């Protein structure tokens, strides 16, 4: 039976969306009306999401880590200093972009792109530390019952809308078998609402990913599209 991993799936979703944001920001035609504001808002939304994610980890995971493996918890706390500085710089660059004069937009766009990539650089190091230091420490010093309780507490704190957003962010970045296992568990938890929930949760998947998911679940795609939430 696979080990309970509190970080893996959500981190895969974060990496995918950070890389996509960086690629699309770098290639964006910033001269179009509203484009600067759109790119700025995307960056601000990302830093807000990452801050909220850190708060969730601190509330539901890292208290246990501090109790069982304080040195690993201290290492994560040190990482937050670099992350906070990178987030602040990115936010400042993003907020200034929409008001930038047209002739200065190309350089401002690139400055925002560099700030975003600094966030990505710092964040990747943070994820690596959580996955290779914090999670192994929890495997060593906490049992499956405690790790299950962490997951249950987090899931219980999410509204249905927030849980749906979590799925949409995560599912496209996961391999088919993992995606199917998560989707199966979600739809089985709400008898009578399976069709609408599956349709809503898979809106961020590509056509090929959706088709593979329905095949793995053993249901026709039409079934998943019968009811919209």
mmCIF file with all atom_site columns, N, CA, C and O in Angstrom, residues 27-51:
data_model
loop_
_atom_site.group_PDB
_atom_site.id
_atom_site.type_symbol
_atom_site.label_atom_id
_atom_site.label_alt_id
_atom_site.label_comp_id
_atom_site.label_asym_id
_atom_site.label_entity_id
_atom_site.label_seq_id
_atom_site.pdbx_PDB_ins_code
_atom_site.Cartn_x
_atom_site.Cartn_y
_atom_site.Cartn_z
_atom_site.occupancy
_atom_site.B_iso_or_equiv
_atom_site.pdbx_formal_charge
_atom_site.auth_seq_id
_atom_site.auth_comp_id
_atom_site.auth_asym_id
_atom_site.auth_atom_id
_atom_site.pdbx_PDB_model_num
ATOM 1   N N  . UNK A 1 27 ? 5.637  35.113 -22.937 1.00 0.00 ? 27 UNK A N  1
ATOM 2   C CA . UNK A 1 27 ? 5.231  35.192 -24.349 1.00 0.00 ? 27 UNK A CA 1
ATOM 3   C C  . UNK A 1 27 ? 4.064  36.131 -24.592 1.00 0.00 ? 27 UNK A C  1
ATOM 4   O O  . UNK A 1 27 ? 3.678  36.342 -25.745 1.00 0.00 ? 27 UNK A O  1
ATOM 5   N N  . UNK A 1 28 ? 3.493  36.713 -23.541 1.00 0.00 ? 28 UNK A N  1
ATOM 6   C CA . UNK A 1 28 ? 2.269  37.515 -23.684 1.00 0.00 ? 28 UNK A CA 1
ATOM 7   C C  . UNK A 1 28 ? 2.510  38.772 -24.510 1.00 0.00 ? 28 UNK A C  1
ATOM 8   O O  . UNK A 1 28 ? 3.568  39.412 -24.410 1.00 0.00 ? 28 UNK A O  1
ATOM 9   N N  . UNK A 1 29 ? 1.516  39.134 -25.335 1.00 0.00 ? 29 UNK A N  1
ATOM 10  C CA . UNK A 1 29 ? 1.530  40.422 -26.044 1.00 0.00 ? 29 UNK A CA 1
ATOM 11  C C  . UNK A 1 29 ? 0.953  41.451 -25.082 1.00 0.00 ? 29 UNK A C  1
ATOM 12  O O  . UNK A 1 29 ? -0.258 41.631 -24.985 1.00 0.00 ? 29 UNK A O  1
ATOM 13  N N  . UNK A 1 30 ? 1.817  42.129 -24.376 1.00 0.00 ? 30 UNK A N  1
ATOM 14  C CA . UNK A 1 30 ? 1.416  43.021 -23.306 1.00 0.00 ? 30 UNK A CA 1
ATOM 15  C C  . UNK A 1 30 ? 0.821  44.324 -23.824 1.00 0.00 ? 30 UNK A C  1
ATOM 16  O O  . UNK A 1 30 ? 0.270  45.130 -23.057 1.00 0.00 ? 30 UNK A O  1
ATOM 17  N N  . UNK A 1 31 ? 0.911  44.555 -25.152 1.00 0.00 ? 31 UNK A N  1
ATOM 18  C CA . UNK A 1 31 ? 0.414  45.814 -25.720 1.00 0.00 ? 31 UNK A CA 1
ATOM 19  C C  . UNK A 1 31 ? -1.096 45.798 -25.919 1.00 0.00 ? 31 UNK A C  1
ATOM 20  O O  . UNK A 1 31 ? -1.697 46.853 -26.121 1.00 0.00 ? 31 UNK A O  1
ATOM 21  N N  . UNK A 1 32 ? -1.726 44.628 -25.900 1.00 0.00 ? 32 UNK A N  1
ATOM 22  C CA . UNK A 1 32 ? -3.176 44.563 -26.079 1.00 0.00 ? 32 UNK A CA 1
ATOM 23  C C  . UNK A 1 32 ? -3.889 45.175 -24.887 1.00 0.00 ? 32 UNK A C  1
ATOM 24  O O  . UNK A 1 32 ? -3.428 45.084 -23.744 1.00 0.00 ? 32 UNK A O  1
ATOM 25  N N  . UNK A 1 33 ? -5.045 45.751 -25.143 1.00 0.00 ? 33 UNK A N  1
ATOM 26  C CA . UNK A 1 33 ? -5.825 46.401 -24.095 1.00 0.00 ? 33 UNK A CA 1
ATOM 27  C C  . UNK A 1 33 ? -6.154 45.413 -22.982 1.00 0.00 ? 33 UNK A C  1
ATOM 28  O O  . UNK A 1 33 ? -6.687 44.333 -23.233 1.00 0.00 ? 33 UNK A O  1
ATOM 29  N N  . UNK A 1 34 ? -5.813 45.784 -21.772 1.00 0.00 ? 34 UNK A N  1
ATOM 30  C CA . UNK A 1 34 ? -6.118 44.952 -20.618 1.00 0.00 ? 34 UNK A CA 1
ATOM 31  C C  . UNK A 1 34 ? -5.138 43.831 -20.368 1.00 0.00 ? 34 UNK A C  1
ATOM 32  O O  . UNK A 1 34 ? -5.238 43.146 -19.340 1.00 0.00 ? 34 UNK A O  1
ATOM 33  N N  . UNK A 1 35 ? -4.175 43.625 -21.268 1.00 0.00 ? 35 UNK A N  1
ATOM 34  C CA . UNK A 1 35 ? -3.249 42.495 -21.116 1.00 0.00 ? 35 UNK A CA 1
ATOM 35  C C  . UNK A 1 35 ? -2.343 42.669 -19.903 1.00 0.00 ? 35 UNK A C  1
ATOM 36  O O  . UNK A 1 35 ? -2.065 41.704 -19.184 1.00 0.00 ? 35 UNK A O  1
ATOM 37  N N  . UNK A 1 36 ? -1.882 43.888 -19.670 1.00 0.00 ? 36 UNK A N  1
ATOM 38  C CA . UNK A 1 36 ? -1.002 44.129 -18.532 1.00 0.00 ? 36 UNK A CA 1
ATOM 39  C C  . UNK A 1 36 ? -1.728 43.839 -17.224 1.00 0.00 ? 36 UNK A C  1
ATOM 40  O O  . UNK A 1 36 ? -1.182 43.193 -16.321 1.00 0.00 ? 36 UNK A O  1
ATOM 41  N N  . UNK A 1 37 ? -2.961 44.322 -17.136 1.00 0.00 ? 37 UNK A N  1
ATOM 42  C CA . UNK A 1 37 ? -3.745 44.085 -15.924 1.00 0.00 ? 37 UNK A CA 1
ATOM 43  C C  . UNK A 1 37 ? -4.018 42.593 -15.740 1.00 0.00 ? 37 UNK A C  1
ATOM 44  O O  . UNK A 1 37 ? -3.985 42.072 -14.612 1.00 0.00 ? 37 UNK A O  1
ATOM 45  N N  . UNK A 1 38 ? -4.282 41.889 -16.829 1.00 0.00 ? 38 UNK A N  1
ATOM 46  C CA . UNK A 1 38 ? -4.559 40.462 -16.742 1.00 0.00 ? 38 UNK A CA 1
ATOM 47  C C  . UNK A 1 38 ? -3.348 39.690 -16.231 1.00 0.00 ? 38 UNK A C  1
ATOM 48  O O  . UNK A 1 38 ? -3.468 38.833 -15.334 1.00 0.00 ? 38 UNK A O  1
ATOM 49  N N  . UNK A 1 39 ? -2.169 39.980 -16.786 1.00 0.00 ? 39 UNK A N  1
ATOM 50  C CA . UNK A 1 39 ? -0.965 39.272 -16.357 1.00 0.00 ? 39 UNK A CA 1
ATOM 51  C C  . UNK A 1 39 ? -0.609 39.615 -14.915 1.00 0.00 ? 39 UNK A C  1
ATOM 52  O O  . UNK A 1 39 ? -0.180 38.745 -14.145 1.00 0.00 ? 39 UNK A O  1
ATOM 53  N N  . UNK A 1 40 ? -0.806 40.878 -14.550 1.00 0.00 ? 40 UNK A N  1
ATOM 54  C CA . UNK A 1 40 ? -0.534 41.278 -13.172 1.00 0.00 ? 40 UNK A CA 1
ATOM 55  C C  . UNK A 1 40 ? -1.448 40.545 -12.204 1.00 0.00 ? 40 UNK A C  1
ATOM 56  O O  . UNK A 1 40 ? -1.006 40.049 -11.158 1.00 0.00 ? 40 UNK A O  1
ATOM 57  N N  . UNK A 1 41 ? -2.727 40.449 -12.548 1.00 0.00 ? 41 UNK A N  1
ATOM 58  C CA . UNK A 1 41 ? -3.685 39.781 -11.681 1.00 0.00 ? 41 UNK A CA 1
ATOM 59  C C  . UNK A 1 41 ? -3.361 38.302 -11.537 1.00 0.00 ? 41 UNK A C  1
ATOM 60  O O  . UNK A 1 41 ? -3.517 37.721 -10.462 1.00 0.00 ? 41 UNK A O  1
ATOM 61  N N  . UNK A 1 42 ? -2.908 37.679 -12.597 1.00 0.00 ? 42 UNK A N  1
ATOM 62  C CA . UNK A 1 42 ? -2.538 36.263 -12.520 1.00 0.00 ? 42 UNK A CA 1
ATOM 63  C C  . UNK A 1 42 ? -1.382 36.054 -11.541 1.00 0.00 ? 42 UNK A C  1
ATOM 64  O O  . UNK A 1 42 ? -1.389 35.096 -10.764 1.00 0.00 ? 42 UNK A O  1
ATOM 65  N N  . UNK A 1 43 ? -0.398 36.943 -11.576 1.00 0.00 ? 43 UNK A N  1
ATOM 66  C CA . UNK A 1 43 ? 0.735  36.824 -10.660 1.00 0.00 ? 43 UNK A CA 1
ATOM 67  C C  . UNK A 1 43 ? 0.304  37.058 -9.213  1.00 0.00 ? 43 UNK A C  1
ATOM 68  O O  . UNK A 1 43 ? 0.718  36.336 -8.299  1.00 0.00 ? 43 UNK A O  1
ATOM 69  N N  . UNK A 1 44 ? -0.539 38.061 -8.996  1.00 0.00 ? 44 UNK A N  1
ATOM 70  C CA . UNK A 1 44 ? -1.017 38.349 -7.647  1.00 0.00 ? 44 UNK A CA 1
ATOM 71  C C  . UNK A 1 44 ? -1.868 37.201 -7.107  1.00 0.00 ? 44 UNK A C  1
ATOM 72  O O  . UNK A 1 44 ? -1.798 36.862 -5.917  1.00 0.00 ? 44 UNK A O  1
ATOM 73  N N  . UNK A 1 45 ? -2.682 36.609 -7.981  1.00 0.00 ? 45 UNK A N  1
ATOM 74  C CA . UNK A 1 45 ? -3.495 35.465 -7.558  1.00 0.00 ? 45 UNK A CA 1
ATOM 75  C C  . UNK A 1 45 ? -2.614 34.283 -7.178  1.00 0.00 ? 45 UNK A C  1
ATOM 76  O O  . UNK A 1 45 ? -2.924 33.542 -6.231  1.00 0.00 ? 45 UNK A O  1
ATOM 77  N N  . UNK A 1 46 ? -1.507 34.105 -7.887  1.00 0.00 ? 46 UNK A N  1
ATOM 78  C CA . UNK A 1 46 ? -0.609 32.995 -7.583  1.00 0.00 ? 46 UNK A CA 1
ATOM 79  C C  . UNK A 1 46 ? 0.066  33.179 -6.234  1.00 0.00 ? 46 UNK A C  1
ATOM 80  O O  . UNK A 1 46 ? 0.145  32.238 -5.427  1.00 0.00 ? 46 UNK A O  1
ATOM 81  N N  . UNK A 1 47 ? 0.571  34.386 -5.950  1.00 0.00 ? 47 UNK A N  1
ATOM 82  C CA . UNK A 1 47 ? 1.219  34.585 -4.653  1.00 0.00 ? 47 UNK A CA 1
ATOM 83  C C  . UNK A 1 47 ? 0.211  34.450 -3.519  1.00 0.00 ? 47 UNK A C  1
ATOM 84  O O  . UNK A 1 47 ? 0.531  33.921 -2.449  1.00 0.00 ? 47 UNK A O  1
ATOM 85  N N  . UNK A 1 48 ? -1.010 34.896 -3.741  1.00 0.00 ? 48 UNK A N  1
ATOM 86  C CA . UNK A 1 48 ? -2.039 34.735 -2.718  1.00 0.00 ? 48 UNK A CA 1
ATOM 87  C C  . UNK A 1 48 ? -2.306 33.252 -2.456  1.00 0.00 ? 48 UNK A C  1
ATOM 88  O O  . UNK A 1 48 ? -2.407 32.808 -1.297  1.00 0.00 ? 48 UNK A O  1
ATOM 89  N N  . UNK A 1 49 ? -2.410 32.478 -3.527  1.00 0.00 ? 49 UNK A N  1
ATOM 90  C CA . UNK A 1 49 ? -2.637 31.038 -3.384  1.00 0.00 ? 49 UNK A CA 1
ATOM 91  C C  . UNK A 1 49 ? -1.492 30.366 -2.641  1.00 0.00 ? 49 UNK A C  1
ATOM 92  O O  . UNK A 1 49 ? -1.720 29.523 -1.751  1.00 0.00 ? 49 UNK A O  1
ATOM 93  N N  . UNK A 1 50 ? -0.262 30.721 -2.970  1.00 0.00 ? 50 UNK A N  1
ATOM 94  C CA . UNK A 1 50 ? 0.885  30.087 -2.332  1.00 0.00 ? 50 UNK A CA 1
ATOM 95  C C  . UNK A 1 50 ? 0.976  30.464 -0.853  1.00 0.00 ? 50 UNK A C  1
ATOM 96  O O  . UNK A 1 50 ? 1.357  29.637 -0.020  1.00 0.00 ? 50 UNK A O  1
ATOM 97  N N  . UNK A 1 51 ? 0.622  31.689 -0.526  1.00 0.00 ? 51 UNK A N  1
ATOM 98  C CA . UNK A 1 51 ? 0.592  32.086 0.890   1.00 0.00 ? 51 UNK A CA 1
ATOM 99  C C  . UNK A 1 51 ? -0.483 31.306 1.644   1.00 0.00 ? 51 UNK A C  1
ATOM 100 O O  . UNK A 1 51 ? -0.262 30.855 2.777   1.00 0.00 ? 51 UNK A O  1
#
